[in-house]
Short mmCIF file of C-alpha atoms and ligand atoms in Angstrom, two decimals:
data_model
loop_
_atom_site.label_atom_id
_atom_site.label_comp_id
_atom_site.label_asym_id
_atom_site.label_seq_id
_atom_site.Cartn_x
_atom_site.Cartn_y
_atom_site.Cartn_z
CA MET A 1 16.71 18.04 -8.48
CA LEU A 2 13.40 16.30 -7.69
CA LYS A 3 13.45 14.81 -3.96
CA ILE A 4 11.40 11.92 -2.68
CA ALA A 5 10.90 11.49 1.32
CA ILE A 6 10.64 8.02 2.00
CA GLN A 7 10.62 6.39 5.74
CA ASN A 8 14.25 5.71 7.13
CA LYS A 9 13.17 2.47 8.82
CA GLY A 10 9.95 1.39 10.27
CA ARG A 11 7.35 -0.50 8.80
CA LEU A 12 7.14 1.26 5.65
CA GLY A 13 10.97 1.93 4.85
CA GLU A 14 12.04 -1.26 3.11
CA GLU A 15 8.77 -1.66 1.13
CA SER A 16 8.88 1.79 -0.06
CA PHE A 17 12.79 1.41 -0.86
CA ASN A 18 11.81 -2.09 -2.67
CA LEU A 19 8.94 -0.31 -4.54
CA LEU A 20 11.54 2.58 -5.80
CA SER A 21 13.94 -0.11 -6.75
CA ARG A 22 11.64 -2.11 -8.92
CA ILE A 23 10.44 0.86 -10.79
CA GLY A 24 14.36 1.68 -11.59
CA ILE A 25 15.17 4.15 -8.83
CA GLU A 26 18.01 2.45 -7.06
CA VAL A 27 20.29 3.93 -4.21
CA ASP A 28 23.41 1.88 -3.22
CA THR A 29 22.04 0.55 0.03
CA ALA A 30 25.34 1.05 1.92
CA LYS A 31 24.88 4.61 1.04
CA ARG A 32 21.55 4.97 2.36
CA LYS A 33 22.02 8.05 4.39
CA TYR A 34 19.95 10.98 5.16
CA LEU A 35 19.99 11.95 1.77
CA ALA A 36 21.24 9.83 -1.36
CA ARG A 37 21.20 10.28 -5.11
CA ALA A 38 19.68 7.85 -6.83
CA SER A 39 22.28 5.97 -9.59
CA ASN A 40 19.74 5.63 -12.45
CA PHE A 41 17.35 8.49 -12.42
CA PRO A 42 17.46 12.21 -11.58
CA ILE A 43 16.34 12.25 -8.17
CA GLU A 44 17.33 12.38 -4.45
CA MET A 45 15.78 10.08 -1.78
CA LEU A 46 15.40 11.69 1.83
CA ASN A 47 15.36 9.14 4.62
CA LEU A 48 13.12 10.48 7.29
CA ARG A 49 10.78 9.68 10.20
CA ASP A 50 7.33 9.10 8.85
CA ASP A 51 5.88 11.74 10.78
CA ASP A 52 8.18 14.47 8.95
CA ILE A 53 7.12 13.25 5.28
CA PRO A 54 3.83 15.32 4.90
CA GLY A 55 5.50 18.25 6.11
CA VAL A 56 8.69 18.18 3.96
CA VAL A 57 6.44 17.73 0.88
CA ALA A 58 4.28 20.51 1.87
CA ASP A 59 7.10 22.76 2.30
CA ASN A 60 8.44 21.52 -1.05
CA VAL A 61 11.60 20.33 0.34
CA ALA A 62 10.78 17.14 -1.04
CA GLN A 63 8.35 17.39 -3.78
CA ILE A 64 7.16 13.72 -3.51
CA GLY A 65 6.90 11.21 -0.52
CA ILE A 66 5.66 7.74 0.41
CA VAL A 67 3.61 7.72 3.93
CA GLY A 68 0.83 6.16 5.45
CA LEU A 69 -2.33 7.78 4.69
CA ASN A 70 -3.00 8.03 8.40
CA GLU A 71 -0.10 10.39 8.67
CA VAL A 72 -1.51 12.54 5.90
CA GLU A 73 -4.62 13.09 7.29
CA GLU A 74 -3.22 13.64 10.73
CA LYS A 75 -0.93 16.22 9.61
CA GLY A 76 -3.51 17.88 7.49
CA PHE A 77 -1.12 19.56 5.34
CA ASP A 78 -1.87 20.76 1.84
CA VAL A 79 -0.42 17.77 -0.43
CA ARG A 80 -1.72 15.93 -2.94
CA ILE A 81 -2.47 12.19 -2.79
CA VAL A 82 -1.15 10.81 -6.21
CA ARG A 83 -1.94 6.89 -5.60
CA LYS A 84 -2.29 4.22 -3.14
CA LEU A 85 0.56 1.93 -3.45
CA HIS A 86 -1.08 -1.41 -1.87
CA PHE A 87 1.22 -2.03 1.11
CA GLY A 88 1.32 -0.73 4.78
CA HIS A 89 -2.42 -1.59 5.13
CA CYS A 90 -3.85 -0.99 8.73
CA ARG A 91 -6.78 0.93 10.16
CA LEU A 92 -7.15 3.67 12.83
CA SER A 93 -9.98 2.18 15.34
CA LEU A 94 -11.40 2.84 18.76
CA ALA A 95 -11.01 0.17 21.09
CA ILE A 96 -12.14 -0.12 24.84
CA PRO A 97 -11.69 -2.75 27.74
CA LYS A 98 -12.72 -6.12 26.59
CA GLY A 99 -15.32 -6.46 29.73
CA GLU A 100 -16.98 -3.28 28.87
CA ARG A 101 -20.49 -3.51 27.15
CA TYR A 102 -20.33 -1.31 24.09
CA PRO A 103 -23.86 0.46 23.20
CA GLY A 104 -22.36 2.40 20.31
CA LEU A 105 -20.64 5.87 19.92
CA ASP A 106 -22.25 7.35 22.87
CA TYR A 107 -20.21 4.92 24.95
CA PHE A 108 -17.22 7.57 24.01
CA ARG A 109 -19.23 10.76 25.65
CA GLY A 110 -16.96 12.60 28.10
CA LYS A 111 -14.42 9.65 28.15
CA ARG A 112 -10.64 9.71 28.20
CA ILE A 113 -9.18 8.62 25.00
CA ALA A 114 -5.39 8.03 24.48
CA THR A 115 -4.03 8.30 21.15
CA SER A 116 -1.25 9.70 18.77
CA TYR A 117 -3.57 10.77 16.27
CA PRO A 118 -5.51 13.63 18.07
CA ASN A 119 -6.73 15.59 15.06
CA ILE A 120 -8.16 12.61 13.23
CA LEU A 121 -9.85 11.54 16.48
CA THR A 122 -11.52 15.24 17.40
CA ARG A 123 -12.45 15.53 13.99
CA PHE A 124 -14.52 12.25 14.02
CA PHE A 125 -16.34 12.92 17.27
CA LYS A 126 -16.74 16.60 16.55
CA ALA A 127 -18.57 15.41 13.15
CA ARG A 128 -20.96 13.38 15.25
CA GLY A 129 -21.58 16.10 17.88
CA ILE A 130 -19.94 13.79 20.85
CA GLU A 131 -17.53 15.35 23.11
CA ILE A 132 -14.42 13.41 24.28
CA ARG A 133 -11.34 14.10 26.28
CA PRO A 134 -8.19 13.22 24.16
CA VAL A 135 -4.88 12.06 25.84
CA VAL A 136 -2.16 12.65 23.45
CA ILE A 137 0.60 10.26 23.74
CA ALA A 138 3.42 9.68 21.48
CA GLY A 139 3.75 5.59 21.60
CA SER A 140 2.33 2.67 23.64
CA VAL A 141 -1.01 3.76 23.50
CA GLU A 142 -2.44 0.28 24.08
CA ILE A 143 -1.16 0.08 27.95
CA THR A 144 -3.02 3.54 28.83
CA PRO A 145 -6.48 1.87 29.90
CA SER A 146 -4.77 -0.90 32.23
CA ALA A 147 -2.35 2.05 33.35
CA GLY A 148 -5.40 4.16 34.40
CA MET A 149 -4.22 6.82 31.99
CA ALA A 150 -7.40 6.47 29.70
CA ASP A 151 -10.70 4.94 29.23
CA ALA A 152 -10.45 3.92 25.61
CA ILE A 153 -7.54 4.25 22.84
CA PHE A 154 -7.51 5.23 19.35
CA ASP A 155 -4.77 3.67 17.55
CA ILE A 156 -3.43 1.77 14.65
CA VAL A 157 -4.64 -1.88 14.33
CA SER A 158 -3.49 -4.37 11.94
CA SER A 159 -3.70 -7.94 12.97
CA GLY A 160 -5.44 -6.86 16.18
CA GLY A 161 -3.00 -8.92 18.40
CA THR A 162 -1.75 -6.03 20.24
CA LEU A 163 -4.95 -5.00 21.12
CA VAL A 164 -6.05 -8.46 22.50
CA SER A 165 -2.63 -9.05 24.47
CA ASN A 166 -3.61 -5.82 26.22
CA GLY A 167 -7.30 -6.70 27.15
CA LEU A 168 -8.73 -4.46 24.68
CA LYS A 169 -11.69 -4.78 22.04
CA GLU A 170 -11.82 -3.26 18.61
CA VAL A 171 -15.44 -1.48 18.56
CA GLU A 172 -15.32 1.04 15.78
CA THR A 173 -12.81 1.29 12.54
CA VAL A 174 -12.59 5.38 11.78
CA MET A 175 -10.28 5.11 8.84
CA GLU A 176 -8.65 2.39 6.47
CA SER A 177 -4.87 3.30 5.54
CA GLU A 178 -2.36 1.98 3.33
CA ALA A 179 0.80 3.69 2.04
CA VAL A 180 0.25 6.33 -0.54
CA LEU A 181 2.68 8.52 -2.86
CA ILE A 182 2.10 12.03 -2.21
CA ALA A 183 3.07 15.34 -3.94
CA HIS A 184 3.59 18.89 -3.54
CA PRO A 185 0.43 20.49 -5.18
CA THR A 186 2.23 22.82 -7.54
CA LEU A 187 5.53 21.29 -9.23
CA SER A 188 7.79 23.16 -11.77
CA GLU A 189 7.26 21.41 -15.37
CA GLU A 190 10.39 19.53 -15.09
CA ASP A 191 9.53 17.91 -11.62
CA ARG A 192 5.81 17.39 -13.00
CA GLN A 193 7.27 15.20 -16.11
CA LEU A 194 9.54 13.26 -13.64
CA VAL A 195 6.50 12.52 -11.25
CA GLU A 196 4.50 11.61 -14.26
CA GLU A 197 7.18 8.99 -15.34
CA ILE A 198 7.27 7.66 -11.80
CA GLU A 199 3.47 7.15 -11.80
CA PHE A 200 3.66 5.54 -14.92
CA ARG A 201 6.30 3.04 -13.81
CA MET A 202 4.32 2.40 -10.47
CA GLU A 203 1.18 1.53 -12.65
CA SER A 204 3.05 -1.07 -14.69
CA ASP A 205 4.65 -2.42 -11.41
CA SER A 206 0.97 -2.61 -9.75
CA ILE A 207 -0.64 -4.39 -12.64
CA SER A 208 2.26 -6.98 -13.07
CA ARG A 209 2.09 -7.81 -9.39
CA GLY A 210 0.12 -10.88 -8.67
CA LYS A 211 0.09 -12.04 -12.47
CA LYS A 212 1.79 -14.92 -14.05
CA TYR A 213 2.89 -15.72 -17.80
CA LEU A 214 1.54 -19.20 -18.91
CA LEU A 215 2.56 -21.09 -21.65
CA MET A 216 1.41 -24.36 -22.98
CA ASN A 217 0.98 -26.69 -25.99
CA ILE A 218 -2.52 -27.31 -26.90
CA ARG A 219 -4.01 -29.33 -29.87
CA GLN A 220 -5.43 -27.47 -32.47
CA GLU A 221 -8.99 -29.02 -32.08
CA VAL A 222 -9.70 -27.98 -28.44
CA MET A 223 -8.49 -24.38 -29.27
CA THR A 224 -11.82 -22.86 -28.66
CA GLU A 225 -12.34 -24.51 -25.36
CA ALA A 226 -8.66 -23.47 -24.04
CA LEU A 227 -9.34 -19.86 -25.26
CA ALA A 228 -12.67 -19.85 -23.16
CA ILE A 229 -10.71 -20.74 -20.06
CA LEU A 230 -8.15 -18.05 -20.78
CA PRO A 231 -9.49 -14.65 -20.74
CA ALA A 232 -6.21 -12.36 -21.12
CA LEU A 233 -5.05 -8.97 -21.01
CA SER A 234 -5.31 -8.73 -24.64
CA SER A 235 -6.08 -11.97 -26.42
CA PRO A 236 -3.59 -14.82 -26.14
CA THR A 237 -0.87 -15.44 -28.31
CA VAL A 238 -1.14 -18.59 -30.50
CA LEU A 239 1.71 -20.09 -32.22
CA PRO A 240 1.77 -23.22 -34.61
CA LEU A 241 4.13 -25.78 -33.35
CA ALA A 242 6.17 -28.23 -35.82
CA ALA A 243 4.34 -31.19 -34.49
CA LYS A 244 1.25 -31.17 -36.66
CA GLY A 245 -2.35 -30.13 -35.16
CA TRP A 246 -0.60 -28.82 -32.21
CA CYS A 247 -0.04 -25.25 -31.03
CA SER A 248 1.62 -23.06 -28.55
CA VAL A 249 -0.68 -20.61 -26.41
CA HIS A 250 0.81 -17.83 -24.50
CA THR A 251 -1.09 -15.70 -21.74
CA VAL A 252 -1.15 -13.82 -18.45
CA VAL A 253 -3.24 -14.68 -15.81
CA ASP A 254 -3.98 -13.83 -12.27
CA SER A 255 -2.16 -15.46 -9.81
CA SER A 256 -5.34 -16.40 -7.68
CA ASP A 257 -6.90 -17.86 -10.50
CA LEU A 258 -3.87 -20.05 -11.89
CA TRP A 259 -4.21 -23.31 -10.20
CA VAL A 260 -7.81 -23.43 -11.30
CA LYS A 261 -6.88 -22.80 -14.82
CA VAL A 262 -4.15 -25.17 -14.83
CA ARG A 263 -6.62 -27.61 -13.80
CA GLN A 264 -9.08 -26.92 -16.67
CA LEU A 265 -6.42 -26.82 -19.18
CA LYS A 266 -4.90 -30.13 -18.13
CA ALA A 267 -8.43 -31.49 -18.38
CA ILE A 268 -8.58 -30.43 -22.07
CA GLY A 269 -5.27 -32.19 -22.84
CA ALA A 270 -2.78 -28.97 -22.38
CA GLU A 271 0.76 -30.33 -22.25
CA GLY A 272 4.07 -28.87 -21.17
CA ILE A 273 2.54 -26.32 -19.21
CA LEU A 274 5.17 -23.57 -18.01
CA VAL A 275 4.49 -20.58 -15.29
CA LEU A 276 6.66 -17.86 -15.42
CA SER A 277 6.92 -14.90 -12.98
CA VAL A 278 5.89 -11.50 -14.64
CA ASP A 279 8.40 -8.42 -13.90
CA LYS A 280 6.48 -5.59 -15.71
CA ILE A 281 3.59 -5.14 -17.87
CA ILE A 282 3.46 -2.01 -19.84
CA LEU A 283 -0.12 -1.24 -20.98
O1 PRT B 301 10.27 5.89 13.67
P1 PRT B 301 9.20 6.61 12.82
O2 PRT B 301 8.41 7.62 13.28
O3 PRT B 301 9.47 7.02 11.26
O4 PRT B 301 8.35 5.27 12.68
P2 PRT B 301 7.03 4.96 13.45
O5 PRT B 301 6.92 4.13 14.89
O6 PRT B 301 5.97 6.19 13.97
O7 PRT B 301 6.18 4.21 12.34
P3 PRT B 301 6.13 2.64 12.06
O8 PRT B 301 6.93 2.29 11.42
O9 PRT B 301 5.43 1.78 13.19
O10 PRT B 301 4.78 2.87 11.09
C1 PRT B 301 4.77 3.53 10.05
C2 PRT B 301 3.42 3.39 9.15
O11 PRT B 301 3.03 1.73 9.04
C3 PRT B 301 2.02 3.62 10.08
O12 PRT B 301 1.98 5.30 9.93
C4 PRT B 301 0.93 3.08 9.38
O13 PRT B 301 0.57 3.99 8.09
C5 PRT B 301 1.77 1.71 9.00
N1 PRT B 301 1.41 0.55 9.44
C6 PRT B 301 0.87 -0.54 9.01
C7 PRT B 301 1.47 0.35 10.96
C8 PRT B 301 1.13 -0.83 11.21
N2 PRT B 301 0.51 -1.56 9.89
C9 PRT B 301 0.75 -1.27 12.60
N3 PRT B 301 0.30 -2.57 12.89
N4 PRT B 301 1.76 1.19 12.25
C10 PRT B 301 1.81 0.81 13.55
N5 PRT B 301 1.19 -0.55 13.66
C11 PRT B 301 1.48 -0.98 15.17
C12 PRT B 301 0.01 -0.80 15.78
O14 PRT B 301 -0.19 0.70 16.44
C13 PRT B 301 0.32 -1.97 16.93
O15 PRT B 301 0.76 -1.01 17.79
O16 PRT B 301 1.75 -1.75 15.28
C14 PRT B 301 1.29 -2.75 16.41
C15 PRT B 301 0.94 -4.15 15.96
O17 PRT B 301 -0.25 -4.04 15.56
P4 PRT B 301 -1.37 -5.44 15.29
O18 PRT B 301 -2.75 -5.10 15.36
O19 PRT B 301 -0.80 -6.30 14.22
O20 PRT B 301 -0.90 -6.16 16.63
ZN1 ZN B 302 6.45 8.25 13.50
#
């Protein structure tokens, strides 16, 4: 039976669970235990701490998993990164006390840098020929400089608020991260086909996110202008209406362009504009 490892709680747990549910892999939330069987797809969900996910996928205990790229890079296990999942965005950065002058990476030579990501940190400085002193700490890395335990930190940053409230400033971004789907490098034929199906559904889900379905009535004589406003996935659907000289136009637009398009369409006389959410787009 194919198994997928996802974070049990934490920052990625809910989004991972929701993504699986959107692609038709559902587990009764009341039964969201350590291991749960999906009701409508031949897969079991393994709910773990994020730190354990790359390892269980490398060991083939779970064939696939959803985890932050930062964890994959830190653990360094042999897993295949199948695709980025567009959530859980953050970066791994170096930060120093805000009053310090920062002349560049040489600043860190011989310095104690607190982190939960010692492998990524040492790899980064080794490649640049700079010796540092890593201080490995499991959590609350941001308090170590003021506690006198370290001179600088290397940690996950998202909004940057945590750094600011601890009197630190971000001086270098070492890597960008987001949640990724990972897979064991060699899968059985049966598992490979199931993973392909999951990838296909994730692709459809990702295309449909941020898209809106737009319907409106347009007079035939302004159709050329309307079509110029509406570059669509495929060409827009145009259907004649019972009212003479009028057509109904259906198309898909990016949500980010929606209001600009609506304004332009109204300016050429579009009526009865309807905006609908898109659930899935299958290409
Ligand atoms: O219990 P478990 O081991 O499963 O969870 P965890 O506590 O180790 O991880 P968790 O749930 O905090 O994070 C899981 C993953 O989410 C990380 O590995 C990242 O890939 C991703 N992620 C995205 C983040 C953040 N954003 C984030 N902001 N992980 C941690 N943070 C921390 C950051 O270190 C800082 O201390 O959140 C704090 C707030 O960040 P600011 O910059 O917004 O203030
Ligand atoms: Zn963790």
